[in-house]
XYZ file of N, CA and C in Angstrom:
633
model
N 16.230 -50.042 -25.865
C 16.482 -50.284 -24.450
C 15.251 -49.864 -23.645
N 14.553 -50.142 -23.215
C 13.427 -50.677 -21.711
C 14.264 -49.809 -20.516
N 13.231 -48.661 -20.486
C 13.606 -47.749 -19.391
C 12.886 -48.314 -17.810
N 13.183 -48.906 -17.423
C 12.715 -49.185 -15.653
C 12.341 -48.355 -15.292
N 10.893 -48.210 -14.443
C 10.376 -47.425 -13.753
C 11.110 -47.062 -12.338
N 10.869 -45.751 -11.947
C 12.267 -45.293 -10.750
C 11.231 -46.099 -9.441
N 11.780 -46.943 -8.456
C 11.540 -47.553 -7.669
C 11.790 -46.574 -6.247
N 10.635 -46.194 -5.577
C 10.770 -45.541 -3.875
C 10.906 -46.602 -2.784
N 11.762 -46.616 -2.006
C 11.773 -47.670 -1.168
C 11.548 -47.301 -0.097
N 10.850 -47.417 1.036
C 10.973 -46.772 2.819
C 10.570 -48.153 3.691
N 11.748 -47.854 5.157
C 11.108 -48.909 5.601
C 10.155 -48.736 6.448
N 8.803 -47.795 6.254
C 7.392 -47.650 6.822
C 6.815 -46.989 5.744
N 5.204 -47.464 6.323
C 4.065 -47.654 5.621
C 3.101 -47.376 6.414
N 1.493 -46.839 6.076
C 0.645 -47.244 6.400
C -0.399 -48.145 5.839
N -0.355 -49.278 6.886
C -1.534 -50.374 6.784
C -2.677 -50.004 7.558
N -4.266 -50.148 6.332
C -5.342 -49.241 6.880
C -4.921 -48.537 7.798
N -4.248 -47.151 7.480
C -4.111 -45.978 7.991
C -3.238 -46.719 9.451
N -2.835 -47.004 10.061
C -2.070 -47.782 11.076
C -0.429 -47.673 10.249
N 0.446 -46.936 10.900
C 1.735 -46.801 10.717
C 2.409 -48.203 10.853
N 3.006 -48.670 9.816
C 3.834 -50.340 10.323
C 5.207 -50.111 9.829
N 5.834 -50.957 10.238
C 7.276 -51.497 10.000
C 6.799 -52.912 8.962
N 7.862 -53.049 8.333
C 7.906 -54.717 8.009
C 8.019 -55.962 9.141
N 8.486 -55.524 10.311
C 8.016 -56.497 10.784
C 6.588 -56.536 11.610
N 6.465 -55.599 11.432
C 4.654 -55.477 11.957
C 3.599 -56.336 11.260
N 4.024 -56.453 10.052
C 3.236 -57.283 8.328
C 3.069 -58.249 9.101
N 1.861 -58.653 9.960
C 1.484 -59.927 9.398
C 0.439 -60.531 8.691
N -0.513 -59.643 8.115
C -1.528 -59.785 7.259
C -0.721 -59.184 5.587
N -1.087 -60.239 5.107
C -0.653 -59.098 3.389
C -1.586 -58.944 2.586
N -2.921 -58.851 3.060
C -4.105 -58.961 2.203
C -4.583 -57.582 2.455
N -3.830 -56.991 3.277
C -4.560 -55.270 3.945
C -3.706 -54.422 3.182
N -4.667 -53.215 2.975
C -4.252 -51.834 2.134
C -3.131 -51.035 2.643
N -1.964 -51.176 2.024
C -0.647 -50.718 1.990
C -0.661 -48.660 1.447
N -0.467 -48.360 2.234
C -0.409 -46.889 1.416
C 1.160 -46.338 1.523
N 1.941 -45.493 0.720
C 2.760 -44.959 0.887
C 2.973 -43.636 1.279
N 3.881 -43.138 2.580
C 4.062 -42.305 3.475
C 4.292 -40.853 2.779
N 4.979 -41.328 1.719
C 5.336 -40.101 0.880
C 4.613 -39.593 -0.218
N 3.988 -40.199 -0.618
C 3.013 -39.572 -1.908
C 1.336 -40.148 -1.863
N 0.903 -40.732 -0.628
C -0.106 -41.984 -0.784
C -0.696 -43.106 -1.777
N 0.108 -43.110 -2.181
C 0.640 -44.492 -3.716
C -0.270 -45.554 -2.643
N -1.458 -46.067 -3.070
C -2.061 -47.302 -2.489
C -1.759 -48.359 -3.514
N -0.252 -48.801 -4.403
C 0.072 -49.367 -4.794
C 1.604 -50.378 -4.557
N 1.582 -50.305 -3.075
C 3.083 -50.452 -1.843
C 3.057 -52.321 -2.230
N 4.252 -52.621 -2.347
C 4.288 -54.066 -1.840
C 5.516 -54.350 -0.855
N 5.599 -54.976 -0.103
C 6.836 -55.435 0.425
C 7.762 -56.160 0.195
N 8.890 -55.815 -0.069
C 10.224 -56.241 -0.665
C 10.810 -57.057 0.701
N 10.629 -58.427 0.850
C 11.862 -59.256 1.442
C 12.896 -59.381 1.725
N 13.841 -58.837 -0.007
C 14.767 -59.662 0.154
C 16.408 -58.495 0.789
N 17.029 -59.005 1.588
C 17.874 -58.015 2.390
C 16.539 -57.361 3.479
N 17.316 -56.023 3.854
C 16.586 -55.497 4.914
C 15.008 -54.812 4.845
N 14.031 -55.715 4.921
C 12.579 -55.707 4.434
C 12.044 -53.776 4.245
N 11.661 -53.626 2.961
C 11.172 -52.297 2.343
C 9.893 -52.162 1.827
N 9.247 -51.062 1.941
C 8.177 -50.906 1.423
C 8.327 -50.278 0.118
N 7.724 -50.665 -1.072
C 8.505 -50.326 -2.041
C 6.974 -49.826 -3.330
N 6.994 -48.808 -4.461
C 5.798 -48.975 -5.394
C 6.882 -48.304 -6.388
N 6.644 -48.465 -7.231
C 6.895 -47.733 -8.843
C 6.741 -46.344 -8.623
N 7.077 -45.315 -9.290
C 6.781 -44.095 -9.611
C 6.206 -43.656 -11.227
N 4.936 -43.335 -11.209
C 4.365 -43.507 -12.526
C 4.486 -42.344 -13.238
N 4.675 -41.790 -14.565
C 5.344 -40.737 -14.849
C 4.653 -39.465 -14.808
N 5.246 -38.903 -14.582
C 4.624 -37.440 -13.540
C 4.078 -37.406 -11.740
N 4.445 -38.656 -11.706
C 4.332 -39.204 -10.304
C 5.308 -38.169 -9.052
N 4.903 -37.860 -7.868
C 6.234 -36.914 -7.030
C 6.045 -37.930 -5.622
N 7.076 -38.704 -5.537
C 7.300 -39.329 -4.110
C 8.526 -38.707 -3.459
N 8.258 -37.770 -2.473
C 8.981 -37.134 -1.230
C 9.423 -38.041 -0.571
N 10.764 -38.172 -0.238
C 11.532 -38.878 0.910
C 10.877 -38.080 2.407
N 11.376 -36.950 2.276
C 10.830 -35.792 3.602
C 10.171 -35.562 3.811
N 8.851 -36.008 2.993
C 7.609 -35.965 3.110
C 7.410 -37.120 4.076
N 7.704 -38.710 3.596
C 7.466 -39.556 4.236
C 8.019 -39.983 5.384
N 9.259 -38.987 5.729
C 9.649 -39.114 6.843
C 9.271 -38.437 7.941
N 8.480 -36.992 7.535
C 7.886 -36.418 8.271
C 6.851 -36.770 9.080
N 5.656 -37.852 8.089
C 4.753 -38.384 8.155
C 5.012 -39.347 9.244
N 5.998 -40.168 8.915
C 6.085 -41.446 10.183
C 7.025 -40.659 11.160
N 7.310 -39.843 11.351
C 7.341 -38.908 12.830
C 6.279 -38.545 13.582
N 5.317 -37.794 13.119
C 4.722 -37.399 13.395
C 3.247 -38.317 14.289
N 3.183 -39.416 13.182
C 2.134 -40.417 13.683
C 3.291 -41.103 14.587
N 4.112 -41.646 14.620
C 5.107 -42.157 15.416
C 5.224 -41.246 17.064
N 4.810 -40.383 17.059
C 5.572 -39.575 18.183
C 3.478 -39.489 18.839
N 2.753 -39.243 18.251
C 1.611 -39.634 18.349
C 1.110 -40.929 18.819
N 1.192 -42.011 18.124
C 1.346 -43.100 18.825
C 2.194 -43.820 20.083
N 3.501 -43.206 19.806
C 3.820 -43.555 21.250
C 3.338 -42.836 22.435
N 3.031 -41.219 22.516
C 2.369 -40.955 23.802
C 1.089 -41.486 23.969
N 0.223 -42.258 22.716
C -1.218 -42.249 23.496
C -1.019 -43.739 24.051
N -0.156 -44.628 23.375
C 0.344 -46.071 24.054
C 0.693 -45.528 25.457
N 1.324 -44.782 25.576
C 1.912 -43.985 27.124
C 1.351 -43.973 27.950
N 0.195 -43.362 27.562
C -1.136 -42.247 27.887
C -1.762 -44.393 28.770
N -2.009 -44.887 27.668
C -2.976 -45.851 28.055
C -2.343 -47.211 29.175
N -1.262 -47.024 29.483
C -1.107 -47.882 30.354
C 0.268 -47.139 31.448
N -0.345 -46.187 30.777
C 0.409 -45.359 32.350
C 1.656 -45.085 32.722
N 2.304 -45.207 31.428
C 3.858 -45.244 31.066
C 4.307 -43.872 30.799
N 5.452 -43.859 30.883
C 6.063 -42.062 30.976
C 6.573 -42.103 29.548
N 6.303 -40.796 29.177
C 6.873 -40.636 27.396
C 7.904 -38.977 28.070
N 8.937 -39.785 27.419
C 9.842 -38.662 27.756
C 10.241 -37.237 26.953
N 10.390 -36.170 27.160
C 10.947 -35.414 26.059
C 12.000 -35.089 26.696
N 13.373 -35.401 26.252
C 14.566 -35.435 26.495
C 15.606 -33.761 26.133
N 15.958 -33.049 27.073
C 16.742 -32.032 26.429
C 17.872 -31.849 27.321
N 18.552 -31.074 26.657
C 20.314 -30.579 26.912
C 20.371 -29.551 27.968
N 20.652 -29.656 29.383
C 21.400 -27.895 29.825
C 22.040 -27.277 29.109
N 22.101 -26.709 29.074
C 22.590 -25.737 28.074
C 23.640 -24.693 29.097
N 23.974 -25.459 30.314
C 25.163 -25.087 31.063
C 25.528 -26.059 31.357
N 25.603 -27.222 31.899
C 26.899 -28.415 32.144
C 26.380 -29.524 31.054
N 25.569 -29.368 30.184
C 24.753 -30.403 28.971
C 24.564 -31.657 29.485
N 23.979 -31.860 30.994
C 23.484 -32.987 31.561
C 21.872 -33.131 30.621
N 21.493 -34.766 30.528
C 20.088 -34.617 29.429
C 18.897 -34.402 31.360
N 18.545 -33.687 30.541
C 16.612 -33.267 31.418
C 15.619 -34.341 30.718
N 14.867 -34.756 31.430
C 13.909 -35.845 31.335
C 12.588 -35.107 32.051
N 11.691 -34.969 30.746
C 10.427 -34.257 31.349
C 9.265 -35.336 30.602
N 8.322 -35.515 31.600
C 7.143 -36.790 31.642
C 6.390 -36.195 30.853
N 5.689 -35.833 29.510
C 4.816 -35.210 28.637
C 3.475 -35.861 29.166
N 3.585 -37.151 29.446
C 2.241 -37.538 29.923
C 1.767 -36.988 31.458
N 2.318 -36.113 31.937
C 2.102 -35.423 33.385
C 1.622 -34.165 33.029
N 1.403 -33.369 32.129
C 1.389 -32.433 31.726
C 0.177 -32.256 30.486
N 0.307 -33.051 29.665
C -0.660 -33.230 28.564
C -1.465 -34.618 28.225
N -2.734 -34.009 28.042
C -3.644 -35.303 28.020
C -4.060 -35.940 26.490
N -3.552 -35.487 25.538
C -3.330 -35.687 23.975
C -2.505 -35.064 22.948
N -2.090 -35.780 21.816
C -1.201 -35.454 21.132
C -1.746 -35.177 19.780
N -2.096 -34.138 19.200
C -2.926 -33.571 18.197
C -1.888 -33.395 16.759
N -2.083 -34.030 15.946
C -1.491 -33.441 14.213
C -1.730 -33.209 13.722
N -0.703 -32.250 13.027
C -1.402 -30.974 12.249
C -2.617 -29.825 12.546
N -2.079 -29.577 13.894
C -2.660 -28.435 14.417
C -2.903 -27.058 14.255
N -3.907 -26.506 14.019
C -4.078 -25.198 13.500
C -5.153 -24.496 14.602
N -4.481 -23.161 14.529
C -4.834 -21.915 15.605
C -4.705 -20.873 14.328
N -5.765 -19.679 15.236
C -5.737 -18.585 14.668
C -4.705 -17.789 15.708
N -3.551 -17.216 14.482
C -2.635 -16.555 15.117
C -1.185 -16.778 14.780
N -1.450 -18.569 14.644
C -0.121 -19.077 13.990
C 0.026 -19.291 12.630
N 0.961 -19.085 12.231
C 1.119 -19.544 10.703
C 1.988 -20.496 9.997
N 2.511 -20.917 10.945
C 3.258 -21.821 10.602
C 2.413 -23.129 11.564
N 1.596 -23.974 11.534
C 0.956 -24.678 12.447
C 2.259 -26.150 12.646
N 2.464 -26.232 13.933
C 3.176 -27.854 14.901
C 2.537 -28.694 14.300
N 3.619 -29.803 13.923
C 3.411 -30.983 12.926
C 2.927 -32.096 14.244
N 3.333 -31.239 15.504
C 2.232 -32.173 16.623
C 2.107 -31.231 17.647
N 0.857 -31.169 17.994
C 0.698 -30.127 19.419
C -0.151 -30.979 20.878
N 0.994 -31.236 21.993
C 0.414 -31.514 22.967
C -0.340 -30.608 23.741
N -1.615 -30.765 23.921
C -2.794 -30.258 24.791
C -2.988 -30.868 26.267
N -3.698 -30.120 26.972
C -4.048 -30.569 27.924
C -5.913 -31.423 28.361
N -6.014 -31.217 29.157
C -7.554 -31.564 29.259
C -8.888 -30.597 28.783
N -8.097 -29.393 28.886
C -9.056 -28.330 29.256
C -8.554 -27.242 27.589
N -8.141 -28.769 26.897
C -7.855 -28.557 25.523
C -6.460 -27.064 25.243
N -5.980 -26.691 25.929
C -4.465 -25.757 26.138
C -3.751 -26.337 26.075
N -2.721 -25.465 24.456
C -1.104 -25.976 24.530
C -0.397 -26.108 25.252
N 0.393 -27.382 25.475
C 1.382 -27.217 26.158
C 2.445 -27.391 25.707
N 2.891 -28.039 24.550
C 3.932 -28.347 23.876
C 3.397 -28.162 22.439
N 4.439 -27.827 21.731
C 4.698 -27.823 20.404
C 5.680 -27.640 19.570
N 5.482 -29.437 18.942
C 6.518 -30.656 18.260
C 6.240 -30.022 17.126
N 7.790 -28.928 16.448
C 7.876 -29.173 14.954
C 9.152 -29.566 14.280
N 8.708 -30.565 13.451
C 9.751 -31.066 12.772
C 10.728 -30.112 11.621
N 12.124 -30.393 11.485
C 12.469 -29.159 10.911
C 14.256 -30.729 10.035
N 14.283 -30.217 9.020
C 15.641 -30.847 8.361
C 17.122 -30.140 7.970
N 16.773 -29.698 7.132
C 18.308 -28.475 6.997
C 17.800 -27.540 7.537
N 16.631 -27.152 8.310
C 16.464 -25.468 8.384
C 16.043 -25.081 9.759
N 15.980 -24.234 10.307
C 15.382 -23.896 11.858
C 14.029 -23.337 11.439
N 13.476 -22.794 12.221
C 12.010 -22.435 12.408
C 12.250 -20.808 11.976
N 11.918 -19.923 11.566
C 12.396 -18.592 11.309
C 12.070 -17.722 12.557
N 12.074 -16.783 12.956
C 11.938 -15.760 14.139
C 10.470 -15.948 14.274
N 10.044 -15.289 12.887
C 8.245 -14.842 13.400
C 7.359 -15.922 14.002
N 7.828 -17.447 13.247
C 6.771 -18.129 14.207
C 7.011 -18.725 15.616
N 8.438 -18.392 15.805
C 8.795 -18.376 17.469
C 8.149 -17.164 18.147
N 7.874 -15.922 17.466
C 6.965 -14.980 18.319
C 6.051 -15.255 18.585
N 5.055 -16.021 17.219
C 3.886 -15.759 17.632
C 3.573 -17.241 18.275
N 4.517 -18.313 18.968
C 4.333 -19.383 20.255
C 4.359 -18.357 21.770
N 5.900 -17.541 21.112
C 6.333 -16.932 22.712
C 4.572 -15.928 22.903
N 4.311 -15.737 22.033
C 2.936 -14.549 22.680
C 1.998 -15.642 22.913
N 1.760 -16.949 22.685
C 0.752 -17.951 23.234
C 1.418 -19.034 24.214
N 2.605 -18.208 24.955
C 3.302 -18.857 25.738
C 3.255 -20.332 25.917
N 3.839 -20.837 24.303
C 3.701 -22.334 24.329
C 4.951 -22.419 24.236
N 5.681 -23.699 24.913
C 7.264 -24.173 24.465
C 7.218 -24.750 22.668
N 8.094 -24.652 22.578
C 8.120 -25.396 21.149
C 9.841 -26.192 20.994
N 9.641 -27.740 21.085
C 10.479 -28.378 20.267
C 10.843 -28.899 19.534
N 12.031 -28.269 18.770
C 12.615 -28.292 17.273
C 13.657 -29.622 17.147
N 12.507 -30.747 16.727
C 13.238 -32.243 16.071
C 13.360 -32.384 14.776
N 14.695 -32.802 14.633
C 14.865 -33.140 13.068
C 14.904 -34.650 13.275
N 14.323 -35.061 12.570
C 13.341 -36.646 12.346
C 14.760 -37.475 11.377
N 14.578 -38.817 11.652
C 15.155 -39.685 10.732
C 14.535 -40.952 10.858
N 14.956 -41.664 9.858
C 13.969 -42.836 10.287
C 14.484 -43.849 10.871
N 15.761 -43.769 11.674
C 16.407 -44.559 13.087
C 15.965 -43.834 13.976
N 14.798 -42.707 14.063
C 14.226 -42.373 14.883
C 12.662 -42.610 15.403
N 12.458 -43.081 14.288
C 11.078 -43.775 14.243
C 10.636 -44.872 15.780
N 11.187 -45.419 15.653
C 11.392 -46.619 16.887
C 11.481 -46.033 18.078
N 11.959 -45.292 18.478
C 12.129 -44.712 19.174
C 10.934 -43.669 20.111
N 10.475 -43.009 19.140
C 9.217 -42.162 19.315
C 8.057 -42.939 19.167
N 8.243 -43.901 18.907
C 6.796 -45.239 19.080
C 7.181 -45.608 20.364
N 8.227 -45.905 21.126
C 8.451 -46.653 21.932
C 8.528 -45.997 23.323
N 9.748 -45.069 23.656
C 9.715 -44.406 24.758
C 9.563 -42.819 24.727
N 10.616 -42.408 23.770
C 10.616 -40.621 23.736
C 11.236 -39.964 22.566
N 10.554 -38.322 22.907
C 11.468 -37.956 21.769
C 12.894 -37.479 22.436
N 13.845 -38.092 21.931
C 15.437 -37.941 22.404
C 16.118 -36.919 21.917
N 16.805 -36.303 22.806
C 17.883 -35.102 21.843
C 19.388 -35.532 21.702
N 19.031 -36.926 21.754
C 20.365 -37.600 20.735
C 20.135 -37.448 19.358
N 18.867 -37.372 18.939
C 18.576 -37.337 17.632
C 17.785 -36.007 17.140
N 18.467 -35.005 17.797
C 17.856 -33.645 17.225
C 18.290 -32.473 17.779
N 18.390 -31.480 17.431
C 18.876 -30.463 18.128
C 17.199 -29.671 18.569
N 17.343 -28.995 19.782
C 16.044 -28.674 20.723
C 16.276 -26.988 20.627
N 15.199 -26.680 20.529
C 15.215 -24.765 21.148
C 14.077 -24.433 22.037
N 14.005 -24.254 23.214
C 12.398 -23.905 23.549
C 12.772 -22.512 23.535
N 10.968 -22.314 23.736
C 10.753 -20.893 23.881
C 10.569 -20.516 24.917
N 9.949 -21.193 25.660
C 9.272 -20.876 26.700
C 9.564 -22.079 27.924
N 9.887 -20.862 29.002
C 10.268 -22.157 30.077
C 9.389 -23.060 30.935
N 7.863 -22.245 30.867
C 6.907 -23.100 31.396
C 7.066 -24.399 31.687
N 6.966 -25.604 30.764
C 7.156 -26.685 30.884
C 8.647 -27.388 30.729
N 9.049 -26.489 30.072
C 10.883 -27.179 30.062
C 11.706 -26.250 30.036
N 12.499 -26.400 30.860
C 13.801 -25.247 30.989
C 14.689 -25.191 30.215
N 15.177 -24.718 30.071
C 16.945 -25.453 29.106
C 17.961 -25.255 30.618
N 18.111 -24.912 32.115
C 19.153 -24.977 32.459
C 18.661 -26.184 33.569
N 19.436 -26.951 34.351
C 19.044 -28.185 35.320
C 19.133 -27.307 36.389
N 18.831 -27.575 37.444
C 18.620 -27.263 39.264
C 19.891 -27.043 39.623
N 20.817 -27.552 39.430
C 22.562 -27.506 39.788
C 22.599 -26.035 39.145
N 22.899 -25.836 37.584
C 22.837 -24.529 36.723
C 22.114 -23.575 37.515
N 20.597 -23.862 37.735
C 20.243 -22.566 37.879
C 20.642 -22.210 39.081
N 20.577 -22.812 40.551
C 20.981 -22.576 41.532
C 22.731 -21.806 41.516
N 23.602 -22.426 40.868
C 25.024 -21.565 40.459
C 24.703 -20.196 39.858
N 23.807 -20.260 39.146
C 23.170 -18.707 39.045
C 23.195 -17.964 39.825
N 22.043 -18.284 40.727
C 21.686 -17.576 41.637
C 22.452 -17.013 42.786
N 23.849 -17.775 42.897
C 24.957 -17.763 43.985
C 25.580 -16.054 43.716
């Protein structure tokens, strides 16, 4: 019996380094890489709901969470600098966390690039995206997280570089989304640290506070 090679399927890819969908394909003569292991051996599968698909060769390791991380990350990247370039608002969407009305904050009002895989001395756990400003200062920092939260220590050492940090768990019905308009907290649970740029309570909340 003829053992079949184990088949990875995702529906994104990068074409020459350019994040695509299948329906993005319209050249098939360009270098296909895979998100999860960089397999430059991807073809596209047609038939049903179009996949990017390569063999796994033995001793081969293709990460699902790997590759989903990956097209988050360039995904959430690409949609603010599309943002960025024609002047469009990229939203980061969060919860009150007293009447759970959603907050809508403009990232492109605030930060002038979206940096991956960012590294500082100080942090150790480095944001799988860190928005900066002009004058090159954090202002946000996007880390992606799946079954697990972020642990205490590297929320200290944001709160001592008084950066916010929000905690998205990625899927890939989220992909579209973060190319397109924002990152949503329909599709993630949020913690900031820091209220600088985003609060967790709305103007109604805090004002009932203050009463």
């Amino acid at each position: 019996m003829v053992n079949l090679p184990e088949i990875c399927s995702y529906p994104y890819c990068l074409q020459d380094g350019v994040l695509v969908s299948a329906d993005d394909i319209q050249e098939f003569n360009r270098k296909l890489t895979c998100l999860g292991c960089g397999s430059t051996t991807v073809t596209l599968n047609s038939f049903g709901r179009p996949t990017f698909e390569h063999s796994l060769d033995k001793g081969q390791n293709c990460n699902v969470q790997t590759a989903i991380q990956n097209a988050s990350k360039i995904a959430i990247q690409d949609g603010f600098n599309a943002a960025k370039a024609v002047g469009r608002k990229y939203l980061l969407v969060c919860v009150c966390e007293g009447c759970l009305k959603y907050l809508n904050y403009d990232l492109t009002e605030s930060a002038d690039k979206a940096v991956l895989d960012f590294s500082s001395h100080g942090i150790t756990r480095n944001p799988d995206v860190m928005f900066l400003d002009q004058n090159d200062l954090a202002v946000l920092a996007v880390q992606l997280v799946f079954d697990f939260a972020l642990e205490s220590e590297p929320y200290e050492e944001y709160r001592n570089f008084e950066t916010p940090v929000f905690e998205v768990q990625p899927t890939w019905d989220a992909i579209e989304q973060f190319r397109s308009m924002h990152i949503s907290g329909s599709h993630h649970r949020s913690k900031v640290v820091s209220v600088r740029i985003v609060q967790l309570s709305c103007l109604s909340c805090q004002q009932g506070k203050q009463k």
